[in-house]
Amino acid sequence: MTFAEQVPGLTVRYQRRTPLLQRLVEDVGVVLAGRGGARMLRILNVTLSRCTVLSQLMRVPLPPLETPRVLGVDDFALYGGTYGTLLVDATTRLPLTLWEGRDAEQLSRWLRAHPGVEVACRDGSLTYRQGITSGAPDAVQVSDRFHLWQGLSRRVQDVAAAHRGCLPAALPPVSETDPAPVEETAENTAADTRAGRHARRLFEAVHGLTRTGRSHSSVARELGLDRRTVRKYARARTWQEVMRRPPRKPSTLDPYLDYLQQRWDEGQHSAKVLHEELQTKGYLGHYQRVKMAVAPLRRGLPLDEPRERPPSPRESARWITTHPGRRSPHINDRLPRLLDHCPELRHAHDLVRRFAGMLDNRDAAPLPGWLDDLADSGLAPLAGLAGALHEDRHAVAQGITTPYNSGVNEGRITDVKLQKRLMAGRAGVPLLRHRVVLIAHLRRRYADRPTTSPR
């Protein structure tokens, strides 16, 4: 059909779709991209290919970009080892643009082309610091509180890893009733196994080479092992540490272990009968678990009871960085033992709590003294962090005292990852930029639309 005159709101010159249908195609393309958009439109009786949906999407003009007063800058993983940069208006919480790479010159050019940024929120990246300094020298730079705390937590974890030998001190003292000879029997049994002999040979070979000052990489090449395996054996004090099984996790059978031991001592050695007896007492587990539980008793060994393992460096760092008021009784019982045994971790704990006090009180006055103490702590990971924070101390002070942060950036980066997954990671940067910017405005448009209450 040919219209001699255009009907407003119904027809548009040189278009095959009405404005309403065209807007529907564009919105579906923004939300679901190519394949998903084409499938949804097919349900709505609009037959278009995925390429046409993407073509219509890319024809949608981006909203006019207004220079924000508060700018958020952060990076995100684009694909493989390639990263991108996302700019967000921290006031309106809307994304502005994104591009591939995270170099300072590109950010500097954007800032010079859009003057007027007064506050720039970022992480501790030297690249973004240089880009903002060059492109917007009058802008106040704010180092994000979350990234500051995250960086300190990682350094505390490095300190805990360097003092790994202290971590077993966090466990409660061994009771005097625990049979030590049984432990020795278990170790002797492990030494007679094929795995035990193999572990002892590797332990002796690795330590024999590392004592001469050779690196882990050269030892790994000579022995034909992975470097991480060599590092594990080199850190072990005895070959039994390498063979030590991880502590067994608690199970539903644990409350019945005393009864199993009692019935075994009374002469009942049938796992099937023991399982039936436990079922009458409320045990709902499988027979196989009972059979495996009594297996050590048949070899003259005690029942394999759950044993608590020492905290890992990551767990120890989490204990130290957790607010004292939010620590569980389990942590409150074990952390003091660990700190009393290891002066280095106690020193790290005191430094962490001082920094947490600055964040809680929004007071950066103690920051210079804290940085000096951090540098003089004698702990290499913390001393390295002190150098980086001292160079960026003005932005760190702003991050402590001002309400600005990169929370908006992190939320938008989560949305970028969602859009990437919807397109199976095949979208180029222009398409990704188009969708990230448009979908945020689309959500805002429908969120601001008043809802009519049913009559």
XYZ file of C-alpha atoms in Angstrom:
455
model
C 0.000 0.000 0.000
C 1.275 3.494 -0.882
C 0.357 6.575 1.148
C 0.397 9.898 -0.704
C 0.520 11.716 2.624
C 2.088 10.592 5.915
C -0.139 9.952 8.929
C 1.578 11.237 12.111
C 2.283 8.412 14.502
C 1.367 5.758 11.964
C 3.634 6.087 8.941
C 7.132 7.425 8.301
C 8.598 8.178 4.888
C 10.858 5.403 3.472
C 10.094 3.048 6.417
C 8.591 -0.437 6.263
C 7.577 -0.428 9.931
C 5.370 1.884 11.926
C 7.062 3.991 14.626
C 5.536 1.814 17.326
C 6.796 -1.394 15.735
C 10.200 0.161 15.048
C 10.508 1.171 18.710
C 9.569 -2.366 19.728
C 12.279 -3.844 17.483
C 14.859 -1.422 18.866
C 13.951 -2.053 22.522
C 13.985 -5.827 22.083
C 17.376 -5.540 20.383
C 18.722 -3.464 23.269
C 17.525 -5.931 25.891
C 18.189 -9.264 24.148
C 20.704 -8.435 21.364
C 20.677 -10.433 18.106
C 19.653 -14.072 18.479
C 17.570 -13.566 21.606
C 15.899 -10.521 20.105
C 15.042 -12.345 16.873
C 13.478 -15.218 18.831
C 11.413 -12.878 20.973
C 10.202 -10.947 17.939
C 9.244 -14.211 16.256
C 6.992 -14.937 19.235
C 5.423 -11.515 18.637
C 4.874 -12.404 14.953
C 7.655 -10.110 13.746
C 10.015 -12.137 11.583
C 13.470 -10.567 11.487
C 16.924 -12.104 11.343
C 19.486 -11.576 14.082
C 21.584 -9.436 11.733
C 18.623 -7.152 11.055
C 17.937 -6.815 14.785
C 21.569 -5.833 15.412
C 21.496 -3.444 12.464
C 18.406 -1.700 13.844
C 20.027 -1.606 17.274
C 23.186 0.083 15.983
C 21.071 2.709 14.201
C 19.650 3.911 17.529
C 21.488 7.131 18.442
C 23.179 7.228 21.838
C 21.832 9.793 24.316
C 23.665 13.129 24.299
C 26.665 12.903 26.595
C 26.736 15.501 29.347
C 29.969 16.020 31.276
C 29.409 14.714 34.809
C 30.468 16.564 37.920
C 31.469 13.276 39.626
C 33.073 10.742 37.294
C 33.644 7.076 38.045
C 36.490 5.274 36.268
C 37.103 1.549 36.462
C 38.333 -1.323 34.329
C 36.736 -4.635 33.418
C 37.845 -7.840 31.725
C 36.889 -7.643 28.076
C 38.177 -11.006 26.838
C 41.229 -13.134 27.554
C 43.942 -10.894 28.957
C 42.416 -7.745 27.433
C 40.758 -5.160 29.630
C 38.458 -2.250 28.929
C 37.647 1.053 30.633
C 34.161 2.092 31.742
C 33.167 5.669 32.602
C 30.107 6.270 34.787
C 28.291 9.380 35.925
C 28.351 8.834 39.679
C 25.515 11.326 40.211
C 22.948 9.886 37.794
C 24.438 6.355 38.055
C 24.334 6.022 34.260
C 27.202 4.709 32.100
C 28.758 7.263 29.766
C 31.000 5.227 27.480
C 33.475 2.382 27.383
C 36.455 1.447 25.241
C 39.047 -1.261 24.867
C 42.248 -0.843 26.871
C 43.075 1.027 30.046
C 45.870 3.400 29.023
C 46.300 6.852 30.536
C 46.455 8.749 27.225
C 43.014 7.619 26.088
C 41.448 8.658 29.385
C 43.305 11.957 29.262
C 41.974 12.690 25.762
C 38.398 11.997 26.834
C 38.712 14.303 29.839
C 40.171 17.097 27.739
C 37.321 16.700 25.243
C 34.762 16.868 28.082
C 35.950 19.522 30.546
C 34.090 20.121 33.783
C 34.797 16.986 35.852
C 35.239 18.072 39.477
C 35.615 14.706 41.254
C 37.056 11.476 39.815
C 36.542 8.189 41.692
C 38.966 5.400 40.821
C 40.897 2.496 42.264
C 44.604 2.621 43.061
C 45.627 2.185 39.415
C 48.654 4.269 38.441
C 47.358 4.386 34.847
C 44.086 6.056 35.757
C 45.831 8.357 38.202
C 48.131 9.622 35.471
C 45.283 9.926 32.965
C 43.133 12.012 35.315
C 46.071 14.186 36.356
C 46.876 14.920 32.716
C 43.322 15.355 31.407
C 41.645 17.044 34.383
C 44.363 18.485 36.633
C 41.852 20.461 38.731
C 39.675 17.427 39.515
C 39.790 15.953 42.999
C 40.853 12.318 42.778
C 39.267 9.863 45.219
C 40.791 6.437 45.851
C 37.952 4.018 46.491
C 37.536 2.775 50.074
C 36.670 -0.766 48.997
C 39.799 -1.088 46.857
C 41.925 0.334 49.679
C 40.565 -2.248 52.097
C 40.873 -5.019 49.520
C 44.523 -4.146 48.861
C 45.308 -4.166 52.585
C 43.537 -7.516 53.040
C 45.606 -9.091 50.276
C 48.824 -7.894 51.893
C 47.707 -9.354 55.224
C 47.098 -12.655 53.450
C 50.655 -12.498 52.080
C 51.943 -11.932 55.616
C 49.960 -14.940 56.859
C 51.315 -17.052 53.992
C 54.883 -16.035 54.894
C 54.232 -17.184 58.493
C 52.337 -20.325 57.589
C 54.095 -22.262 60.324
C 52.321 -20.180 62.985
C 48.808 -20.975 61.798
C 48.393 -24.332 63.634
C 48.748 -22.379 66.886
C 45.179 -21.136 66.371
C 43.807 -24.619 67.125
C 42.769 -25.524 70.677
C 45.451 -27.366 72.659
C 45.501 -31.130 72.205
C 43.926 -32.911 75.133
C 46.070 -35.182 77.221
C 43.736 -38.121 76.594
C 44.473 -38.188 72.847
C 46.536 -41.286 72.114
C 49.858 -40.229 70.592
C 51.000 -43.806 69.828
C 48.058 -44.238 67.471
C 49.289 -41.239 65.500
C 52.720 -42.801 65.228
C 51.145 -46.074 64.109
C 49.263 -44.289 61.376
C 52.457 -42.609 60.199
C 54.323 -45.922 60.180
C 51.464 -47.476 58.212
C 51.663 -44.636 55.684
C 55.420 -45.130 55.387
C 54.897 -48.737 54.303
C 52.534 -47.812 51.503
C 53.581 -47.131 47.930
C 52.431 -43.505 48.177
C 54.393 -43.051 51.392
C 57.612 -44.378 49.877
C 57.123 -42.161 46.823
C 56.533 -39.076 48.992
C 59.659 -39.794 51.063
C 61.839 -40.197 47.959
C 60.570 -36.942 46.448
C 60.968 -35.115 49.758
C 64.587 -36.209 50.100
C 65.368 -35.399 46.460
C 63.812 -31.926 46.576
C 65.440 -30.972 49.855
C 68.780 -32.356 48.723
C 68.767 -30.001 45.717
C 67.245 -26.940 47.371
C 69.831 -27.022 50.174
C 72.476 -26.236 47.570
C 70.722 -22.941 46.794
C 69.074 -23.966 43.540
C 65.796 -22.381 42.529
C 62.507 -24.241 42.471
C 62.342 -23.939 38.682
C 65.709 -25.618 38.139
C 64.843 -28.394 40.599
C 61.534 -28.923 38.801
C 63.298 -29.221 35.443
C 65.809 -31.748 36.755
C 63.264 -33.935 38.544
C 60.578 -33.597 35.879
C 58.064 -32.133 38.332
C 55.761 -29.165 38.305
C 57.176 -26.073 39.995
C 54.248 -25.957 42.414
C 54.949 -29.552 43.466
C 58.584 -28.668 44.158
C 57.479 -25.649 46.190
C 55.097 -27.812 48.231
C 57.811 -30.346 49.071
C 60.390 -27.622 49.766
C 58.101 -25.910 52.267
C 57.320 -29.140 54.106
C 59.407 -29.881 57.196
C 58.788 -33.631 57.027
C 57.550 -35.956 54.326
C 54.541 -36.771 56.531
C 53.278 -33.201 56.007
C 52.977 -33.900 52.300
C 51.217 -37.197 52.985
C 48.941 -35.795 55.657
C 45.325 -36.263 54.689
C 43.048 -33.231 54.903
C 40.942 -33.288 58.049
C 37.665 -35.067 57.571
C 34.601 -32.866 57.373
C 31.833 -33.391 59.943
C 29.113 -35.822 58.901
C 25.717 -36.926 60.131
C 27.350 -40.020 61.656
C 29.523 -38.075 64.108
C 26.965 -38.014 66.980
C 26.858 -41.834 66.867
C 30.614 -42.541 66.908
C 30.687 -43.211 70.669
C 27.879 -45.719 70.277
C 29.703 -47.419 67.395
C 32.858 -47.723 69.516
C 30.856 -49.102 72.434
C 29.084 -51.737 70.330
C 32.372 -52.702 68.668
C 33.987 -53.244 72.063
C 31.002 -55.365 73.035
C 31.712 -57.664 70.088
C 29.286 -56.477 67.416
C 31.411 -56.242 64.228
C 28.701 -56.410 61.557
C 28.307 -53.082 59.780
C 24.836 -54.098 58.613
C 23.638 -54.793 62.150
C 25.255 -51.593 63.432
C 23.501 -49.619 60.700
C 20.128 -51.100 61.659
C 20.738 -50.241 65.307
C 21.672 -46.660 64.423
C 18.489 -46.296 62.371
C 16.437 -47.096 65.467
C 18.294 -44.237 67.203
C 17.432 -41.743 64.468
C 20.355 -42.048 62.051
C 19.169 -41.362 58.501
C 22.443 -41.935 56.660
C 23.409 -44.718 54.268
C 24.778 -48.110 55.238
C 27.950 -47.444 53.228
C 28.941 -44.606 55.561
C 28.709 -46.887 58.578
C 30.755 -49.542 56.759
C 33.488 -47.011 55.969
C 33.424 -45.690 59.552
C 34.130 -49.072 61.146
C 36.815 -49.978 58.583
C 39.673 -48.531 60.719
C 38.477 -50.603 63.704
C 39.004 -53.799 61.669
C 42.676 -52.789 61.193
C 43.198 -52.020 64.865
C 42.996 -48.248 64.375
C 40.652 -45.818 66.136
C 37.574 -44.342 64.542
C 38.295 -41.545 62.096
C 36.848 -38.621 64.005
C 36.552 -35.137 62.475
C 39.647 -33.098 63.124
C 39.851 -29.357 62.854
C 42.462 -28.161 60.380
C 44.611 -25.070 60.868
C 43.297 -21.930 59.194
C 44.604 -21.143 55.729
C 46.362 -17.824 55.062
C 43.162 -16.546 53.472
C 41.087 -17.534 56.502
C 43.605 -15.955 58.857
C 43.514 -12.720 56.863
C 39.714 -12.756 56.975
C 39.803 -13.227 60.757
C 42.128 -10.243 61.115
C 40.203 -7.933 58.791
C 36.745 -8.774 60.166
C 35.331 -6.160 62.530
C 35.638 -7.386 66.160
C 31.925 -6.908 66.681
C 31.127 -9.189 63.742
C 33.466 -12.050 64.592
C 31.879 -15.365 65.440
C 32.647 -17.145 68.727
C 34.748 -19.586 66.699
C 37.013 -16.752 65.508
C 37.088 -15.054 68.922
C 38.321 -18.323 70.420
C 41.100 -18.989 67.892
C 42.348 -15.574 66.764
C 43.849 -14.584 70.169
C 45.826 -17.856 70.243
C 47.204 -17.138 66.794
C 48.126 -13.533 67.593
C 49.775 -14.498 70.897
C 51.909 -17.060 69.083
C 52.916 -14.881 66.095
C 54.100 -11.289 66.822
C 54.164 -10.484 63.094
C 50.480 -11.279 62.660
C 49.664 -9.328 65.831
C 51.484 -6.327 64.402
C 49.564 -6.695 61.141
C 46.315 -6.983 63.112
C 47.023 -3.749 65.010
C 47.787 -1.883 61.773
C 44.594 -3.177 60.157
C 42.450 -2.089 63.082
C 44.018 1.392 63.041
C 43.172 1.788 59.361
C 39.663 0.482 59.975
C 39.260 3.156 62.642
C 40.168 5.831 60.126
C 37.557 4.513 57.700
C 34.866 4.255 60.377
C 35.509 7.763 61.711
C 36.213 9.299 58.272
C 39.316 10.823 59.780
C 42.489 10.952 57.669
C 44.565 12.850 60.232
C 46.361 9.676 61.476
C 47.141 8.604 57.894
C 50.753 9.967 57.661
C 51.770 8.321 60.923
C 50.034 5.095 59.957
C 51.874 5.016 56.623
C 55.203 5.505 58.427
C 54.396 2.642 60.804
C 53.335 0.507 57.850
C 56.657 1.149 56.114
C 58.625 0.425 59.321
C 56.646 -2.702 60.209
C 59.363 -5.035 58.963
C 56.748 -6.969 56.971
C 57.633 -6.853 53.278
C 54.050 -7.007 51.880
C 52.888 -4.159 54.120
C 56.001 -2.096 53.455
C 55.390 -2.382 49.718
C 51.796 -1.260 50.188
C 52.977 1.713 52.234
C 55.085 2.939 49.319
C 52.177 2.749 46.879
C 49.757 4.470 49.270
C 52.269 7.207 50.103
C 52.529 8.177 46.436
C 48.731 8.344 46.242
C 48.185 9.729 49.760
C 46.029 12.710 48.696
C 43.536 10.472 46.886
C 43.650 8.000 49.803
C 42.819 10.804 52.228
C 39.885 11.825 50.024
C 38.691 8.220 49.933
C 38.716 8.106 53.735
C 37.006 11.442 54.380
C 34.599 12.016 51.459
C 31.374 10.107 50.688
C 32.430 9.460 47.088
C 33.306 5.891 46.132
C 33.332 3.469 43.204
C 30.254 1.512 44.209
C 28.363 2.791 41.176
C 31.228 1.665 38.928
C 31.196 -1.844 40.336
C 27.456 -2.144 39.815
C 27.732 -1.051 36.206
C 30.622 -3.442 35.561
C 28.396 -6.263 36.791
C 25.875 -5.154 34.171
C 28.600 -5.112 31.494
C 29.450 -8.723 32.345
C 25.784 -9.658 32.048
C 25.531 -8.113 28.585
C 28.706 -9.918 27.504
C 27.258 -13.260 28.590
C 23.992 -12.595 26.784
C 26.004 -12.189 23.582
C 28.208 -15.220 24.395
C 31.291 -12.994 24.407
C 31.124 -12.467 20.638
C 30.162 -8.787 20.691
C 32.648 -6.183 19.556
C 33.330 -3.065 21.586
C 30.962 -0.789 19.572
C 28.010 -3.151 20.023
C 28.816 -3.693 23.700
C 29.076 0.075 24.250
C 25.751 0.630 22.490
C 23.912 -1.961 24.547
C 25.429 -0.987 27.915
C 24.559 2.690 27.480
C 21.130 2.191 25.920
C 19.911 -0.509 28.284
C 20.693 1.675 31.303
C 18.607 4.533 29.853
C 15.873 2.083 28.858
C 15.624 0.786 32.417
C 15.594 4.324 33.770
C 12.817 5.286 31.344
C 10.558 2.425 32.382
C 11.443 2.801 36.076
C 10.407 6.463 36.010
C 7.163 5.709 34.180
C 4.192 6.110 36.588
C 2.196 2.971 37.233
C -1.578 3.065 37.066
C -3.360 1.407 39.937
C -6.178 -0.999 39.019
C -9.669 0.364 39.534
